[in-house]
Coordinates of C-alpha atoms in Angstrom, one line a residue:
Chain A
M1 CA 128.6 98.5 123.0
R2 CA 131.0 95.7 121.8
I3 CA 130.7 94.3 118.3
S4 CA 129.0 91.2 119.7
E5 CA 126.1 93.4 121.0
L6 CA 126.0 95.3 117.7
S7 CA 125.6 91.9 116.0
E8 CA 122.7 91.0 118.4
R9 CA 121.0 94.4 118.0
T10 CA 121.1 94.2 114.2
G11 CA 120.8 90.5 113.6
V12 CA 123.9 90.7 111.4
P13 CA 126.8 88.2 112.1
V14 CA 130.0 89.6 113.6
A15 CA 132.0 88.3 110.6
T16 CA 129.7 90.3 108.3
L17 CA 130.1 93.4 110.5
K18 CA 133.9 93.1 110.2
Y19 CA 133.5 92.9 106.5
Y20 CA 131.5 96.1 106.5
L21 CA 134.2 97.8 108.6
R22 CA 136.9 96.6 106.1
E23 CA 134.9 97.9 103.1
R24 CA 134.2 101.1 105.0
L25 CA 130.4 100.7 104.8
L26 CA 130.5 101.0 108.5
H27 CA 132.5 103.7 110.3
A28 CA 135.1 102.6 112.9
G29 CA 134.1 102.4 116.6
T30 CA 136.0 104.2 119.3
P31 CA 139.2 102.1 120.1
L32 CA 139.2 100.3 123.5
G33 CA 142.7 98.9 123.0
A34 CA 144.4 97.0 120.2
T35 CA 141.6 94.6 119.3
R36 CA 138.4 96.0 120.7
A37 CA 136.2 99.0 120.0
D38 CA 133.1 100.6 121.3
Y39 CA 130.1 101.1 119.0
D40 CA 127.0 103.3 119.4
E41 CA 123.5 104.0 118.0
S42 CA 125.0 105.6 114.9
H43 CA 126.5 102.1 114.1
V44 CA 123.2 100.4 114.7
E45 CA 121.5 102.8 112.3
R46 CA 124.2 102.5 109.6
V47 CA 124.0 98.7 109.7
R48 CA 120.2 98.8 109.3
L49 CA 120.6 101.1 106.3
V50 CA 123.2 98.9 104.7
R51 CA 121.0 95.8 105.2
T52 CA 117.9 97.6 103.7
L53 CA 119.9 98.7 100.7
I54 CA 121.2 95.2 100.1
D55 CA 118.1 93.2 101.0
V56 CA 115.3 95.4 99.7
G57 CA 117.1 97.7 97.2
R58 CA 119.2 94.8 95.8
L59 CA 122.2 97.1 95.7
T60 CA 125.7 95.7 95.3
I61 CA 128.4 96.3 98.0
D62 CA 130.1 98.8 95.6
R63 CA 126.8 100.7 95.2
V64 CA 126.2 100.7 99.0
G65 CA 129.7 102.2 99.3
E66 CA 128.7 105.0 97.0
V67 CA 125.7 105.7 99.2
V68 CA 127.9 105.8 102.3
R69 CA 130.4 108.1 100.8
A70 CA 127.6 110.4 99.6
L71 CA 126.1 110.4 103.1
E72 CA 129.5 111.3 104.6
D73 CA 130.1 114.1 102.1
P74 CA 126.7 115.1 100.7
P75 CA 126.5 117.7 97.8
D76 CA 125.4 121.2 98.8
S77 CA 122.5 121.6 96.4
R78 CA 119.3 119.8 97.1
H79 CA 118.9 119.1 93.4
D80 CA 122.4 117.5 93.1
L81 CA 121.5 115.4 96.2
L82 CA 118.6 113.9 94.3
G83 CA 120.9 113.2 91.4
V84 CA 123.2 111.3 93.8
A85 CA 120.2 109.2 95.0
H86 CA 119.2 108.4 91.4
R87 CA 122.8 107.4 90.5
V88 CA 123.1 104.9 93.3
L89 CA 119.6 103.4 92.5
R90 CA 120.2 103.1 88.8
N91 CA 120.1 99.6 87.1
P92 CA 123.1 98.2 85.4
G93 CA 123.4 98.7 81.6
E94 CA 121.3 101.8 81.3
A95 CA 122.6 104.7 79.3
N96 CA 122.5 108.1 81.1
G97 CA 120.5 110.7 79.3
A98 CA 119.0 108.2 76.8
S99 CA 116.2 109.7 74.8
D100 CA 112.7 108.4 73.8
P101 CA 110.0 110.1 71.9
L102 CA 107.6 109.6 74.8
I103 CA 110.0 111.2 77.3
D104 CA 110.9 114.0 74.9
A105 CA 107.2 114.9 74.6
L106 CA 106.7 115.3 78.4
G107 CA 108.1 118.8 78.5
W108 CA 109.6 118.2 82.0
R109 CA 112.7 119.9 83.2
I110 CA 115.2 117.1 83.0
A111 CA 119.0 117.3 82.6
P112 CA 120.5 116.1 79.3
N113 CA 122.6 113.5 81.1
S114 CA 119.9 112.5 83.6
V115 CA 120.1 109.0 85.1
A116 CA 116.3 108.8 85.5
R117 CA 116.0 109.5 81.8
G118 CA 118.2 106.5 81.0
Q119 CA 116.2 104.3 83.4
L120 CA 112.9 105.2 81.8
A121 CA 114.2 104.9 78.2
A122 CA 115.4 101.4 79.1
A123 CA 112.1 100.4 80.7
L124 CA 110.2 101.5 77.6
E125 CA 112.6 99.7 75.3
R126 CA 112.3 96.5 77.3
A127 CA 108.5 96.7 77.1
R128 CA 108.6 97.2 73.3
R129 CA 111.0 94.4 72.8
D130 CA 108.7 92.1 74.6
G131 CA 105.7 93.2 72.4
L132 CA 104.0 95.8 74.6
E133 CA 103.9 99.3 73.1
V134 CA 103.0 101.9 75.7
S135 CA 100.5 104.3 73.9
P136 CA 101.0 108.0 74.3
E137 CA 97.6 108.2 76.1
T138 CA 98.7 105.5 78.6
F139 CA 102.1 107.1 79.1
A140 CA 100.5 110.5 79.7
T141 CA 98.3 108.9 82.4
F142 CA 101.3 107.2 84.0
A143 CA 103.2 110.5 83.9
E144 CA 100.4 112.4 85.6
A145 CA 100.3 109.7 88.4
A146 CA 104.1 109.8 88.7
E147 CA 104.1 113.5 89.1
L148 CA 101.5 113.2 92.0
I149 CA 103.8 110.7 93.7
A150 CA 106.9 112.8 93.1
E151 CA 105.3 115.9 94.6
S152 CA 104.9 113.9 97.8
D153 CA 108.4 112.5 97.5
V154 CA 110.1 115.8 97.0
R155 CA 108.5 117.8 99.7
A156 CA 109.4 121.4 100.6
E157 CA 110.6 120.1 104.0
L158 CA 113.4 118.2 102.4
G159 CA 114.9 121.6 101.6
E160 CA 115.2 122.3 105.3
A161 CA 116.6 119.0 106.6
P162 CA 120.3 118.5 107.0
A163 CA 121.8 117.2 103.7
A164 CA 122.8 113.7 104.9
E165 CA 119.4 113.2 106.4
A166 CA 117.6 114.4 103.3
L167 CA 119.7 112.1 101.1
Q168 CA 119.1 109.1 103.3
Y169 CA 115.3 109.9 103.3
V170 CA 115.2 110.1 99.5
I171 CA 117.1 106.9 98.9
L172 CA 115.2 104.9 101.5
G173 CA 112.0 106.4 100.4
N174 CA 112.5 105.1 96.9
V175 CA 113.8 101.7 97.9
L176 CA 111.1 101.0 100.5
T177 CA 108.0 102.5 98.8
D178 CA 108.5 101.4 95.2
G179 CA 106.9 98.1 96.4
V180 CA 104.1 100.1 98.1
V181 CA 103.3 101.9 94.8
I182 CA 103.3 98.7 92.7
A183 CA 101.2 96.8 95.3
L184 CA 98.7 99.8 95.4
R185 CA 98.5 99.6 91.6
R186 CA 97.3 96.0 91.8
L187 CA 94.9 96.8 94.6
A188 CA 93.5 99.7 92.6
Q189 CA 93.1 97.4 89.6
E190 CA 91.0 95.1 91.8
H191 CA 88.9 98.1 92.9
V192 CA 88.4 99.5 89.4
S193 CA 87.6 96.0 88.0
A194 CA 85.1 95.3 90.8
Q195 CA 83.3 98.5 90.0
R196 CA 83.3 97.8 86.3
F197 CA 82.9 94.1 85.8
A198 CA 81.8 92.4 89.1
S199 CA 78.2 91.9 90.2
P200 CA 77.2 94.3 92.9
G201 CA 77.6 93.4 96.6
Chain B
M1 CA 108.9 75.2 61.1
R2 CA 111.2 72.7 62.8
I3 CA 112.3 73.1 66.4
S4 CA 115.7 74.4 65.2
E5 CA 114.0 77.3 63.4
L6 CA 111.8 78.0 66.5
S7 CA 115.1 78.2 68.4
E8 CA 116.6 80.6 65.9
R9 CA 113.4 82.8 65.8
T10 CA 113.2 83.1 69.6
G11 CA 116.9 82.9 70.6
V12 CA 116.0 80.1 73.0
P13 CA 118.2 77.0 72.8
V14 CA 116.6 73.8 71.5
A15 CA 117.3 72.0 74.8
T16 CA 115.4 74.7 76.7
L17 CA 112.5 74.4 74.2
K18 CA 112.3 70.7 74.8
Y19 CA 112.3 71.4 78.5
Y20 CA 109.3 73.8 78.0
L21 CA 107.6 71.1 76.0
R22 CA 108.1 68.5 78.8
E23 CA 106.8 71.0 81.4
R24 CA 103.9 71.8 79.2
L25 CA 104.8 75.5 79.1
L26 CA 104.8 75.1 75.3
H27 CA 102.1 73.2 73.5
A28 CA 103.1 70.3 71.3
G29 CA 103.7 70.8 67.6
T30 CA 102.0 68.9 64.8
P31 CA 103.7 65.5 64.6
L32 CA 105.8 64.9 61.4
G33 CA 106.8 61.4 62.2
A34 CA 108.2 59.7 65.4
T35 CA 110.8 62.3 66.3
R36 CA 109.9 65.5 64.4
A37 CA 107.1 68.1 64.7
D38 CA 106.0 71.2 63.0
Y39 CA 105.7 74.5 64.9
D40 CA 103.9 77.7 64.0
E41 CA 103.6 81.3 65.0
S42 CA 101.5 80.4 68.1
H43 CA 104.7 78.6 69.4
V44 CA 106.9 81.7 68.7
E45 CA 104.5 83.8 70.6
R46 CA 104.2 81.4 73.5
V47 CA 108.0 81.1 73.9
R48 CA 108.3 84.9 73.9
L49 CA 105.7 85.1 76.7
V50 CA 107.5 82.4 78.7
R51 CA 110.8 84.3 78.4
T52 CA 109.3 87.6 79.4
L53 CA 107.6 86.1 82.5
I54 CA 110.9 84.5 83.5
D55 CA 113.4 87.3 82.5
V56 CA 111.4 90.4 83.4
G57 CA 108.7 89.1 85.7
R58 CA 111.1 86.8 87.6
L59 CA 108.4 84.1 87.7
T60 CA 109.4 80.6 88.6
I61 CA 108.8 77.8 86.1
D62 CA 105.8 76.6 88.3
R63 CA 104.3 80.1 88.2
V64 CA 104.7 80.2 84.4
G65 CA 102.9 76.9 84.3
E66 CA 100.0 78.5 86.3
V67 CA 99.9 81.3 83.7
V68 CA 99.9 78.9 80.8
R69 CA 97.1 76.8 82.3
A70 CA 95.0 79.9 83.0
L71 CA 95.5 81.0 79.4
E72 CA 94.3 77.6 78.1
D73 CA 91.3 77.7 80.4
P74 CA 90.6 81.3 81.4
P75 CA 87.8 82.1 83.8
D76 CA 84.5 83.4 82.4
S77 CA 84.3 86.6 84.5
R78 CA 86.6 89.5 83.7
H79 CA 86.9 90.2 87.4
D80 CA 88.0 86.6 88.1
L81 CA 90.5 86.9 85.3
L82 CA 92.2 89.8 87.1
G83 CA 92.3 87.7 90.2
V84 CA 94.2 85.0 88.3
A85 CA 96.7 87.6 87.0
H86 CA 97.3 88.8 90.5
R87 CA 97.7 85.3 91.9
V88 CA 100.5 84.4 89.4
L89 CA 102.2 87.8 90.0
R90 CA 102.2 87.5 93.8
N91 CA 105.4 87.5 95.8
P92 CA 106.4 84.5 97.9
G93 CA 105.4 84.6 101.6
E94 CA 102.6 87.1 101.4
A95 CA 99.4 86.3 103.2
N96 CA 96.3 86.6 101.0
G97 CA 93.7 89.1 102.4
A98 CA 96.1 90.5 105.0
S99 CA 94.9 93.7 106.6
D100 CA 96.5 97.1 107.4
P101 CA 94.9 100.2 108.9
L102 CA 95.9 102.2 105.8
I103 CA 94.3 99.7 103.4
D104 CA 91.2 99.4 105.5
A105 CA 90.8 103.2 105.4
L106 CA 90.8 103.3 101.6
G107 CA 87.1 102.4 101.2
W108 CA 87.9 100.5 98.0
R109 CA 85.9 97.4 96.8
I110 CA 88.4 94.6 97.6
A111 CA 87.7 90.9 98.3
P112 CA 88.4 89.7 101.8
N113 CA 90.9 87.1 100.5
S114 CA 92.4 89.4 97.9
V115 CA 96.0 88.6 96.8
A116 CA 96.7 92.3 96.1
R117 CA 95.7 93.2 99.7
G118 CA 98.3 90.7 101.0
Q119 CA 101.0 92.2 98.7
L120 CA 100.3 95.7 99.8
A121 CA 100.2 94.8 103.6
A122 CA 103.5 93.1 103.2
A123 CA 105.1 96.1 101.4
L124 CA 103.9 98.5 104.1
E125 CA 105.2 96.1 106.8
R126 CA 108.6 95.9 105.1
A127 CA 108.9 99.7 105.0
R128 CA 107.9 100.0 108.7
R129 CA 110.4 97.3 109.7
D130 CA 113.1 99.2 108.0
G131 CA 112.2 102.5 109.7
L132 CA 110.0 104.2 107.1
E133 CA 106.4 104.8 108.3
V134 CA 104.2 105.8 105.3
S135 CA 102.0 108.7 106.6
P136 CA 98.2 108.6 105.9
E137 CA 98.7 111.7 103.7
T138 CA 101.5 110.1 101.6
F139 CA 99.4 106.9 101.3
A140 CA 96.4 108.8 100.2
T141 CA 98.5 110.5 97.5
F142 CA 100.0 107.2 96.4
A143 CA 96.4 105.7 96.3
E144 CA 95.1 108.5 94.1
A145 CA 98.0 108.0 91.7
A146 CA 97.5 104.2 91.7
E147 CA 93.8 104.6 90.9
L148 CA 94.7 106.8 87.9
I149 CA 97.1 104.1 86.6
A150 CA 94.6 101.3 87.3
E151 CA 91.8 103.1 85.4
S152 CA 94.2 103.0 82.4
D153 CA 95.1 99.3 83.1
V154 CA 91.6 98.1 83.4
R155 CA 90.1 99.7 80.4
A156 CA 86.6 99.1 79.2
E157 CA 88.0 97.4 76.0
L158 CA 89.3 94.5 78.1
G159 CA 85.7 93.5 78.7
E160 CA 85.3 93.0 74.9
A161 CA 88.6 91.1 74.2
P162 CA 88.7 87.2 74.1
A163 CA 89.4 86.0 77.7
A164 CA 92.8 84.5 77.0
E165 CA 94.0 87.6 75.2
A166 CA 92.7 89.9 78.0
L167 CA 94.5 87.7 80.6
Q168 CA 97.7 87.8 78.7
Y169 CA 97.4 91.6 78.3
V170 CA 96.8 92.2 82.0
I171 CA 99.7 89.9 83.1
L172 CA 102.2 91.3 80.5
G173 CA 101.0 94.9 81.2
N174 CA 101.8 94.5 84.9
V175 CA 105.1 92.7 84.3
L176 CA 106.4 95.1 81.6
T177 CA 105.1 98.4 82.8
D178 CA 105.9 98.3 86.6
G179 CA 109.4 99.3 85.6
V180 CA 108.0 102.2 83.5
V181 CA 105.9 103.5 86.4
I182 CA 108.9 103.3 88.8
A183 CA 111.3 105.0 86.3
L184 CA 108.7 107.7 85.7
R185 CA 108.5 108.3 89.4
R186 CA 112.3 109.0 89.4
L187 CA 112.0 111.3 86.4
A188 CA 109.1 113.2 87.9
Q189 CA 111.2 113.6 91.1
E190 CA 113.9 115.2 89.0
H191 CA 111.4 117.5 87.3
V192 CA 109.7 118.5 90.6
S193 CA 113.1 119.0 92.3
A194 CA 114.3 121.1 89.4
Q195 CA 111.3 123.4 89.7
R196 CA 111.7 123.6 93.4
F197 CA 115.4 123.7 94.2
A198 CA 117.5 124.2 91.0
S199 CA 118.5 127.6 89.6
P200 CA 116.5 128.6 86.6
G201 CA 117.7 127.7 83.1

């Protein structure tokens, strides 16, 4: 298809698609002469991924570029692949491998320079600074819940999928279902509160 | 203390504090003449709450106003109080009480016009639109984890605390610990992945 049709299919303006091509977020089409090229379903899929990372994941263009390069040359090990996913999803200003007594007490198998460790230490520090100390009991409950979710996220099947596909799944899975987890937390609060405080019926 | 000291204590410029006073996000101080007033610790605490709601919770000024009015005149019932917290934390453009087959299958006690229901339906719809269908098995796992977290959020002690304090706790608890839950999810992914895919040691 021509770039105009790729634009129609994805809802992304032609000028923006050309920008993605220049920034190498989108791979080149098959040349059809000096100024035209042919695009296929792989381009439609890539444009949708880029839009999701920007619109839902709030990733910068640079960060999307990191995702694309990782998809084009994914690491061999499944565990390194998760590390790549976490690196592109990290928030600005968080120190890799930061420590926190609550994290240290978990006993989980976490790399010393882990990005996820820095993200969690920063979130705990933000809460404390704004006057909310997460108690060890609350943290242990959150950790138990997070492990349940992670078991589902890091399924055995991921070990079988092609590396690029597994990487895309892990990144999109985090970007798109963080909102589901948070919304479920609110809905569960309503359910628990109804059982505890509301009149029956 | 004078407004200049309130500014120093909170790190919020005097002009911004005056704006908060005009918008009634901050209660008036005790008048010390025509142009001066005396502020106390309740003002320091309120300014910190307003900043957290804006900076971390990404609430608009109007939404912060809703929180402040609810704190000044909280509902009697603990369950209604949670409803107020969910209303101020809602995202724009979500339909209250929206339905989704996955939510309907939960069997939870949820009001027909629930804000949390709308938030969850919107999150599921966004994921689907971007190509990620949450399977019933995954959703059931997420729901189990969310219920664990919510049991900790909606503790029995909340039923004993003064209404305004309980409301502030529930709102701040959600705003400040959503990030902790999401970061714990990533850290747990690393732990689960290390156990499953990484070489020992």
